[in-house]
């Protein structure tokens, strides 16, 4: 019980400043936003990977609901393909931001932009995960409403 309490309190202490910074749109001039190396810690890398897997699960659910699953591919394979596509697209966006920041001389601005983007993926994935669960296991709302809500969150 003490371990669980310690884990929750440490996680809440590190997540709350990020959450408030994200929703309050604090920029690079704010003293709390100087942690631009936060994208490359192992904890954030795992969070990003889980976020990408949840987003690809949502893409798989859309394909499954609309019967777009190819006949020769099973569900796990298609989900892994979606995960690879999402990771590749996000990696290309990351590299483009790094190159643009270095070329323009606005490296700090683009690092803050990258942090904001990764945070939006994480927070969006939390909501998307709830939508996927509701889509698959309840009839609380129509599937089209769930799909539209998820796509709106990702947009």
XYZ file of N, CA, C and O in Angstrom:
620
model
N 0.827 -1.182 0.000
C 0.000 0.000 0.000
C 0.878 1.255 0.000
O 0.577 2.210 -0.694
N 1.967 1.222 0.764
C 2.871 2.368 0.822
C 3.555 2.582 -0.527
O 3.773 3.719 -0.945
N 3.889 1.489 -1.204
C 4.511 1.592 -2.523
C 3.551 2.240 -3.517
O 3.955 3.109 -4.297
N 2.293 1.833 -3.479
C 1.293 2.399 -4.373
C 1.099 3.890 -4.097
O 1.045 4.696 -5.023
N 1.025 4.265 -2.814
C 0.887 5.675 -2.453
C 2.092 6.483 -2.939
O 1.946 7.570 -3.482
N 3.283 5.933 -2.759
C 4.502 6.617 -3.193
C 4.518 6.806 -4.706
O 4.881 7.876 -5.206
N 4.126 5.781 -5.427
C 4.095 5.851 -6.884
C 3.099 6.909 -7.360
O 3.415 7.725 -8.233
N 1.919 6.926 -6.766
C 0.895 7.886 -7.176
C 1.317 9.305 -6.833
O 1.167 10.227 -7.636
N 1.874 9.515 -5.644
C 2.258 10.874 -5.267
C 3.414 11.392 -6.123
O 3.425 12.561 -6.508
N 4.382 10.550 -6.452
C 5.487 10.981 -7.320
C 5.014 11.256 -8.740
O 5.461 12.206 -9.379
N 4.114 10.428 -9.241
C 3.583 10.624 -10.584
C 2.752 11.897 -10.646
O 2.877 12.679 -11.584
N 1.918 12.119 -9.640
C 1.083 13.322 -9.625
C 1.945 14.574 -9.536
O 1.644 15.583 -10.174
N 3.008 14.522 -8.776
C 3.893 15.675 -8.637
C 4.563 16.025 -9.960
O 4.782 17.190 -10.263
N 4.885 15.029 -10.781
C 5.558 15.316 -12.046
C 4.570 15.596 -13.175
O 4.914 16.282 -14.126
N 3.349 15.078 -13.092
C 2.384 15.251 -14.170
C 1.636 16.574 -14.049
O 1.360 17.230 -15.048
N 1.316 16.999 -12.837
C 0.514 18.204 -12.665
C 1.166 19.459 -13.238
O 0.478 20.240 -13.902
N 2.465 19.711 -13.036
C 3.047 20.890 -13.682
C 2.993 20.811 -15.209
O 2.736 21.807 -15.876
N 3.226 19.630 -15.763
C 3.141 19.466 -17.211
C 1.723 19.710 -17.698
O 1.513 20.348 -18.719
N 0.740 19.190 -16.967
C -0.658 19.341 -17.353
C -1.071 20.799 -17.310
O -1.686 21.303 -18.252
N -0.707 21.501 -16.252
C -1.068 22.920 -16.167
C -0.338 23.726 -17.231
O -0.915 24.634 -17.833
N 0.921 23.408 -17.491
C 1.670 24.116 -18.521
C 1.060 23.903 -19.900
O 0.963 24.822 -20.701
N 0.584 22.681 -20.150
C -0.005 22.361 -21.447
C -1.314 23.112 -21.650
O -1.533 23.736 -22.680
N -2.207 23.073 -20.665
C -3.518 23.690 -20.825
C -3.500 25.207 -20.664
O -4.412 25.881 -21.123
N -2.491 25.765 -20.031
C -2.393 27.209 -19.894
C -1.574 27.848 -21.017
O -1.380 29.059 -21.022
N -1.076 27.045 -21.955
C -0.311 27.506 -23.119
C 0.876 28.367 -22.710
O 1.108 29.433 -23.257
N 1.642 27.893 -21.743
C 2.834 28.635 -21.347
C 3.911 28.440 -22.402
O 4.171 27.340 -22.851
N 4.579 29.512 -22.773
C 5.547 29.470 -23.860
C 6.964 29.304 -23.375
O 7.232 29.002 -22.222
N 7.875 29.539 -24.270
C 9.290 29.339 -23.980
C 9.841 30.382 -23.032
O 10.901 30.190 -22.465
N 9.164 31.508 -22.854
C 9.652 32.524 -21.935
C 9.324 32.192 -20.484
O 9.861 32.820 -19.581
N 8.454 31.215 -20.265
C 8.093 30.820 -18.909
C 9.219 29.985 -18.302
O 9.775 29.112 -18.961
N 9.526 30.239 -17.043
C 10.642 29.537 -16.413
C 10.369 28.052 -16.224
O 11.299 27.259 -16.147
N 9.096 27.632 -16.164
C 8.789 26.215 -15.978
C 8.880 25.430 -17.274
O 8.773 24.209 -17.256
N 9.059 26.103 -18.393
C 9.075 25.393 -19.672
C 10.483 25.138 -20.190
O 10.665 24.795 -21.338
N 11.493 25.299 -19.362
C 12.875 25.129 -19.831
C 13.310 23.672 -19.920
O 14.387 23.390 -20.371
N 12.466 22.734 -19.503
C 12.832 21.323 -19.536
C 12.508 20.745 -20.907
O 11.565 20.004 -21.070
N 13.279 21.124 -21.915
C 13.015 20.622 -23.261
C 13.635 19.255 -23.497
O 13.329 18.616 -24.489
N 14.487 18.797 -22.609
C 15.059 17.466 -22.749
C 14.126 16.386 -22.242
O 14.461 15.214 -22.283
N 12.929 16.782 -21.786
C 11.986 15.827 -21.214
C 11.452 14.819 -22.204
O 10.885 13.809 -21.817
N 11.612 15.086 -23.485
C 11.129 14.154 -24.496
C 11.970 12.889 -24.511
O 11.505 11.822 -24.874
N 13.230 12.980 -24.066
C 14.149 11.867 -24.233
C 14.427 11.069 -22.959
O 15.334 10.258 -22.955
N 13.683 11.289 -21.896
C 13.823 10.454 -20.711
C 13.116 9.123 -20.969
O 12.177 9.053 -21.761
N 13.531 8.069 -20.282
C 12.948 6.763 -20.565
C 11.475 6.719 -20.167
O 10.677 6.040 -20.815
N 11.066 7.458 -19.122
C 9.657 7.450 -18.732
C 8.786 8.081 -19.813
O 7.723 7.546 -20.154
N 9.242 9.208 -20.356
C 8.443 9.857 -21.392
C 8.473 9.063 -22.694
O 7.494 9.072 -23.433
N 9.565 8.369 -22.951
C 9.618 7.521 -24.140
C 8.596 6.392 -24.040
O 7.899 6.090 -25.017
N 8.478 5.802 -22.871
C 7.481 4.743 -22.670
C 6.079 5.312 -22.774
O 5.191 4.719 -23.405
N 5.842 6.480 -22.174
C 4.529 7.122 -22.283
C 4.188 7.438 -23.736
O 3.045 7.241 -24.167
N 5.167 7.925 -24.479
C 4.924 8.207 -25.894
C 4.606 6.937 -26.666
O 3.686 6.924 -27.489
N 5.339 5.862 -26.417
C 5.084 4.598 -27.102
C 3.678 4.080 -26.791
O 2.950 3.662 -27.697
N 3.292 4.146 -25.524
C 1.946 3.703 -25.143
C 0.903 4.588 -25.820
O -0.125 4.097 -26.302
N 1.150 5.885 -25.869
C 0.216 6.796 -26.533
C 0.065 6.441 -28.010
O -1.054 6.415 -28.542
N 1.175 6.161 -28.673
C 1.116 5.814 -30.088
C 0.383 4.486 -30.290
O -0.353 4.325 -31.267
N 0.569 3.559 -29.374
C -0.120 2.273 -29.483
C -1.627 2.445 -29.274
O -2.429 1.780 -29.941
N -2.026 3.343 -28.387
C -3.453 3.594 -28.170
C -4.059 4.272 -29.394
O -5.165 3.925 -29.825
N -3.346 5.221 -29.970
C -3.846 5.885 -31.173
C -3.968 4.881 -32.321
O -4.949 4.903 -33.075
N -3.016 3.971 -32.440
C -3.109 2.954 -33.488
C -4.223 1.950 -33.187
O -4.842 1.424 -34.104
N -4.512 1.711 -31.908
C -5.652 0.868 -31.541
C -6.954 1.519 -31.980
O -7.866 0.849 -32.466
N -7.035 2.828 -31.838
C -8.208 3.556 -32.312
C -8.332 3.440 -33.831
O -9.424 3.224 -34.357
N -7.218 3.548 -34.540
C -7.234 3.388 -35.998
C -7.680 1.977 -36.374
O -8.460 1.796 -37.322
N -7.216 0.988 -35.619
C -7.646 -0.389 -35.885
C -9.143 -0.547 -35.636
O -9.838 -1.220 -36.409
N -9.644 0.067 -34.564
C -11.080 -0.022 -34.270
C -11.907 0.598 -35.386
O -12.955 0.061 -35.759
N -11.446 1.708 -35.928
C -12.145 2.336 -37.055
C -12.164 1.387 -38.249
O -13.202 1.195 -38.886
N -11.023 0.774 -38.540
C -10.950 -0.159 -39.662
C -11.840 -1.374 -39.426
O -12.520 -1.843 -40.346
N -11.875 -1.870 -38.204
C -12.675 -3.047 -37.882
C -14.173 -2.737 -37.933
O -14.950 -3.519 -38.480
N -14.558 -1.595 -37.388
C -15.978 -1.226 -37.388
C -16.491 -1.027 -38.806
O -17.604 -1.422 -39.148
N -15.667 -0.435 -39.664
C -16.081 -0.159 -41.043
C -15.723 -1.278 -42.016
O -15.820 -1.091 -43.231
N -15.273 -2.425 -41.498
C -14.925 -3.598 -42.316
C -13.868 -3.285 -43.378
O -13.967 -3.698 -44.522
N -12.824 -2.538 -42.956
C -11.717 -2.224 -43.847
C -10.507 -3.123 -43.596
O -9.421 -2.842 -44.088
N -10.674 -4.181 -42.841
C -9.566 -5.079 -42.540
C -9.345 -5.984 -43.749
O -10.262 -6.693 -44.173
N -8.151 -5.966 -44.344
C -7.875 -6.843 -45.486
C -8.019 -8.318 -45.103
O -7.765 -8.707 -43.964
N -8.402 -9.136 -46.068
C -8.726 -10.534 -45.786
C -7.529 -11.367 -45.345
O -7.679 -12.311 -44.601
N -6.338 -11.063 -45.763
C -5.193 -11.883 -45.416
C -4.470 -11.454 -44.148
O -3.472 -12.065 -43.765
N -4.928 -10.402 -43.484
C -4.225 -9.850 -42.331
C -5.086 -10.024 -41.085
O -6.263 -9.659 -41.080
N -4.467 -10.560 -40.025
C -5.221 -10.690 -38.781
C -5.175 -9.372 -38.006
O -4.459 -8.437 -38.359
N -5.935 -9.295 -36.919
C -6.069 -8.055 -36.163
C -4.778 -7.546 -35.561
O -4.476 -6.353 -35.624
N -3.988 -8.433 -34.966
C -2.738 -8.029 -34.333
C -1.753 -7.470 -35.358
O -1.111 -6.448 -35.110
N -1.675 -8.100 -36.497
C -0.764 -7.635 -37.542
C -1.163 -6.256 -38.045
O -0.309 -5.376 -38.215
N -2.466 -6.054 -38.254
C -2.935 -4.759 -38.724
C -2.678 -3.685 -37.675
O -2.260 -2.566 -38.010
N -2.895 -4.006 -36.410
C -2.625 -3.052 -35.332
C -1.139 -2.687 -35.299
O -0.793 -1.524 -35.134
N -0.259 -3.675 -35.467
C 1.182 -3.397 -35.502
C 1.570 -2.556 -36.714
O 2.459 -1.703 -36.631
N 0.905 -2.790 -37.839
C 1.157 -1.975 -39.036
C 0.752 -0.531 -38.756
O 1.495 0.409 -39.082
N -0.418 -0.337 -38.158
C -0.862 1.019 -37.804
C 0.102 1.672 -36.820
O 0.411 2.856 -36.939
N 0.590 0.898 -35.854
C 1.547 1.439 -34.882
C 2.822 1.888 -35.585
O 3.346 2.971 -35.311
N 3.331 1.086 -36.499
C 4.531 1.455 -37.252
C 4.327 2.698 -38.091
O 5.204 3.573 -38.155
N 3.174 2.819 -38.730
C 2.882 3.993 -39.549
C 2.823 5.248 -38.679
O 3.386 6.295 -39.035
N 2.180 5.146 -37.528
C 2.066 6.304 -36.640
C 3.427 6.699 -36.089
O 3.782 7.883 -36.059
N 4.220 5.730 -35.673
C 5.558 6.037 -35.152
C 6.424 6.663 -36.243
O 7.153 7.630 -35.995
N 6.341 6.150 -37.459
C 7.113 6.715 -38.568
C 6.688 8.155 -38.859
O 7.539 9.041 -39.030
N 5.388 8.405 -38.896
C 4.899 9.757 -39.180
C 5.322 10.742 -38.094
O 5.751 11.863 -38.387
N 5.232 10.330 -36.838
C 5.594 11.223 -35.743
C 7.110 11.441 -35.710
O 7.573 12.543 -35.420
N 7.873 10.418 -36.024
C 9.325 10.573 -36.081
C 9.729 11.544 -37.195
O 10.619 12.384 -36.999
N 9.086 11.448 -38.340
C 9.366 12.396 -39.433
C 9.008 13.820 -39.027
O 9.734 14.764 -39.348
N 7.900 13.985 -38.301
C 7.530 15.319 -37.820
C 8.565 15.842 -36.835
O 8.932 17.012 -36.862
N 9.039 14.970 -35.963
C 10.046 15.346 -34.968
C 11.340 15.790 -35.657
O 11.908 16.828 -35.319
N 11.794 15.005 -36.619
C 13.028 15.337 -37.345
C 12.868 16.648 -38.111
O 13.776 17.489 -38.121
N 11.702 16.849 -38.722
C 11.441 18.098 -39.439
C 11.498 19.294 -38.494
O 12.073 20.340 -38.845
N 10.940 19.161 -37.304
C 10.976 20.255 -36.329
C 12.405 20.528 -35.866
O 12.790 21.697 -35.697
N 13.180 19.481 -35.647
C 14.570 19.680 -35.231
C 15.375 20.392 -36.317
O 16.135 21.322 -36.032
N 15.220 19.960 -37.543
C 15.946 20.578 -38.651
C 15.505 22.025 -38.829
O 16.341 22.930 -38.980
N 14.205 22.272 -38.789
C 13.697 23.629 -38.956
C 14.175 24.535 -37.833
O 14.544 25.699 -38.074
N 14.197 24.030 -36.608
C 14.684 24.820 -35.480
C 16.149 25.157 -35.604
O 16.564 26.279 -35.298
N 16.948 24.214 -36.049
C 18.388 24.461 -36.223
C 18.668 25.431 -37.368
O 19.524 26.298 -37.254
N 17.955 25.267 -38.472
C 18.183 26.126 -39.634
C 17.715 27.560 -39.355
O 18.388 28.523 -39.723
N 16.576 27.701 -38.684
C 16.020 29.032 -38.445
C 16.660 29.748 -37.266
O 16.444 30.946 -37.091
N 17.404 29.022 -36.449
C 17.995 29.631 -35.265
C 17.026 29.757 -34.105
O 17.336 30.368 -33.090
N 15.852 29.198 -34.229
C 14.825 29.232 -33.189
C 14.696 27.852 -32.542
O 13.623 27.306 -32.398
N 15.818 27.303 -32.139
C 15.863 25.944 -31.612
C 14.970 25.786 -30.369
O 14.255 24.804 -30.236
N 15.018 26.757 -29.468
C 14.247 26.677 -28.229
C 12.742 26.698 -28.492
O 11.981 25.964 -27.864
N 12.323 27.490 -29.451
C 10.898 27.565 -29.802
C 10.424 26.231 -30.368
O 9.354 25.731 -29.995
N 11.212 25.638 -31.240
C 10.806 24.367 -31.832
C 10.889 23.222 -30.820
O 10.101 22.279 -30.896
N 11.814 23.281 -29.876
C 11.838 22.273 -28.809
C 10.586 22.365 -27.955
O 10.013 21.344 -27.560
N 10.158 23.573 -27.649
C 8.919 23.754 -26.886
C 7.715 23.259 -27.689
O 6.796 22.661 -27.143
N 7.736 23.502 -28.982
C 6.673 23.010 -29.861
C 6.627 21.479 -29.836
O 5.557 20.888 -29.740
N 7.788 20.842 -29.924
C 7.848 19.381 -29.882
C 7.297 18.862 -28.555
O 6.530 17.895 -28.525
N 7.678 19.509 -27.444
C 7.146 19.092 -26.147
C 5.631 19.221 -26.104
O 4.938 18.337 -25.595
N 5.109 20.304 -26.628
C 3.660 20.500 -26.658
C 2.954 19.450 -27.485
O 1.891 18.950 -27.104
N 3.552 19.093 -28.607
C 2.959 18.070 -29.467
C 2.925 16.714 -28.768
O 1.911 16.020 -28.764
N 4.042 16.327 -28.137
C 4.065 15.043 -27.447
C 3.096 15.021 -26.271
O 2.463 13.999 -26.004
N 2.954 16.136 -25.577
C 1.978 16.194 -24.490
C 0.561 16.069 -25.032
O -0.277 15.408 -24.421
N 0.297 16.681 -26.166
C -1.046 16.557 -26.735
C -1.333 15.115 -27.150
O -2.461 14.642 -27.015
N -0.314 14.397 -27.633
C -0.511 12.980 -27.951
C -0.849 12.189 -26.685
O -1.730 11.326 -26.696
N -0.129 12.476 -25.596
C -0.362 11.742 -24.347
C -1.752 11.997 -23.796
O -2.466 11.057 -23.431
N -2.137 13.268 -23.709
C -3.449 13.585 -23.147
C -4.567 13.152 -24.073
O -5.611 12.677 -23.623
N -4.357 13.278 -25.364
C -5.356 12.800 -26.318
C -5.513 11.291 -26.267
O -6.625 10.771 -26.384
N -4.404 10.586 -26.069
C -4.466 9.118 -25.995
C -5.262 8.651 -24.786
O -5.932 7.618 -24.859
N -5.206 9.394 -23.691
C -6.022 9.031 -22.527
C -7.509 9.065 -22.872
O -8.256 8.134 -22.555
N -7.923 10.115 -23.538
C -9.330 10.242 -23.912
C -9.685 9.222 -24.989
O -10.754 8.604 -24.949
N -8.791 9.021 -25.938
C -9.022 8.039 -27.002
C -9.180 6.636 -26.416
O -10.007 5.852 -26.876
N -8.394 6.319 -25.389
C -8.495 5.005 -24.762
C -9.884 4.797 -24.174
O -10.478 3.724 -24.323
N -10.422 5.808 -23.526
C -11.777 5.716 -22.977
C -12.782 5.538 -24.106
O -13.705 4.716 -24.004
N -12.605 6.255 -25.200
C -13.516 6.131 -26.340
C -13.442 4.736 -26.941
O -14.472 4.145 -27.286
N -12.241 4.173 -27.058
C -12.094 2.815 -27.600
C -12.816 1.810 -26.709
O -13.528 0.928 -27.202
N -12.664 1.947 -25.404
C -13.351 1.032 -24.486
C -14.861 1.172 -24.629
O -15.586 0.167 -24.690
N -15.342 2.415 -24.704
C -16.785 2.623 -24.866
C -17.282 2.101 -26.206
O -18.384 1.548 -26.292
N -16.488 2.252 -27.251
C -16.879 1.743 -28.566
C -16.987 0.218 -28.579
O -17.916 -0.343 -29.163
N -16.038 -0.428 -27.952
C -15.972 -1.886 -28.032
C -16.899 -2.600 -27.048
O -17.387 -3.690 -27.338
N -17.157 -2.005 -25.890
C -17.836 -2.752 -24.848
C -19.161 -2.170 -24.382
O -19.782 -2.735 -23.490
N -19.598 -1.058 -24.946
C -20.883 -0.496 -24.532
C -21.685 -0.084 -25.751
O -21.174 -0.019 -26.866
N -22.933 0.221 -25.503
C -23.797 0.809 -26.524
C -24.286 2.176 -26.044
O -25.389 2.592 -26.333
N -23.428 2.848 -25.290
C -23.759 4.145 -24.707
C -24.047 5.185 -25.781
O -24.938 6.006 -25.636
N -23.310 5.154 -26.862
C -23.523 6.055 -27.994
C -23.217 5.288 -29.270
O -22.636 4.207 -29.238
N -23.636 5.840 -30.382
C -23.422 5.138 -31.654
C -21.931 5.087 -31.999
O -21.141 5.905 -31.529
N -21.591 4.125 -32.820
C -20.186 3.980 -33.210
C -19.701 5.177 -34.015
O -18.552 5.604 -33.872
N -20.557 5.737 -34.836
C -20.160 6.914 -35.611
C -19.869 8.103 -34.703
O -18.938 8.873 -34.965
N -20.632 8.248 -33.632
C -20.385 9.323 -32.671
C -19.037 9.124 -31.994
O -18.277 10.080 -31.820
N -18.729 7.903 -31.610
C -17.438 7.603 -30.976
C -16.274 7.852 -31.917
O -15.256 8.426 -31.519
N -16.420 7.427 -33.155
C -15.364 7.633 -34.146
C -15.161 9.118 -34.401
O -14.029 9.614 -34.426
N -16.262 9.855 -34.574
C -16.148 11.294 -34.815
C -15.513 12.002 -33.624
O -14.660 12.873 -33.797
N -15.905 11.617 -32.418
C -15.321 12.225 -31.213
C -13.810 11.963 -31.144
O -13.027 12.860 -30.834
N -13.416 10.745 -31.407
C -12.001 10.405 -31.391
C -11.190 11.156 -32.431
O -10.104 11.645 -32.168
N -11.741 11.256 -33.632
C -11.044 11.992 -34.695
C -10.971 13.479 -34.367
O -9.966 14.125 -34.653
N -12.009 14.001 -33.728
C -11.993 15.403 -33.316
C -10.918 15.651 -32.256
O -10.197 16.653 -32.315
N -10.762 14.726 -31.327
C -9.724 14.847 -30.304
C -8.335 14.781 -30.925
O -7.444 15.552 -30.573
N -8.138 13.873 -31.865
C -6.838 13.762 -32.523
C -6.515 14.975 -33.384
O -5.357 15.349 -33.520
N -7.549 15.567 -33.960
C -7.322 16.759 -34.797
C -6.886 17.914 -33.925
O -6.072 18.716 -34.276
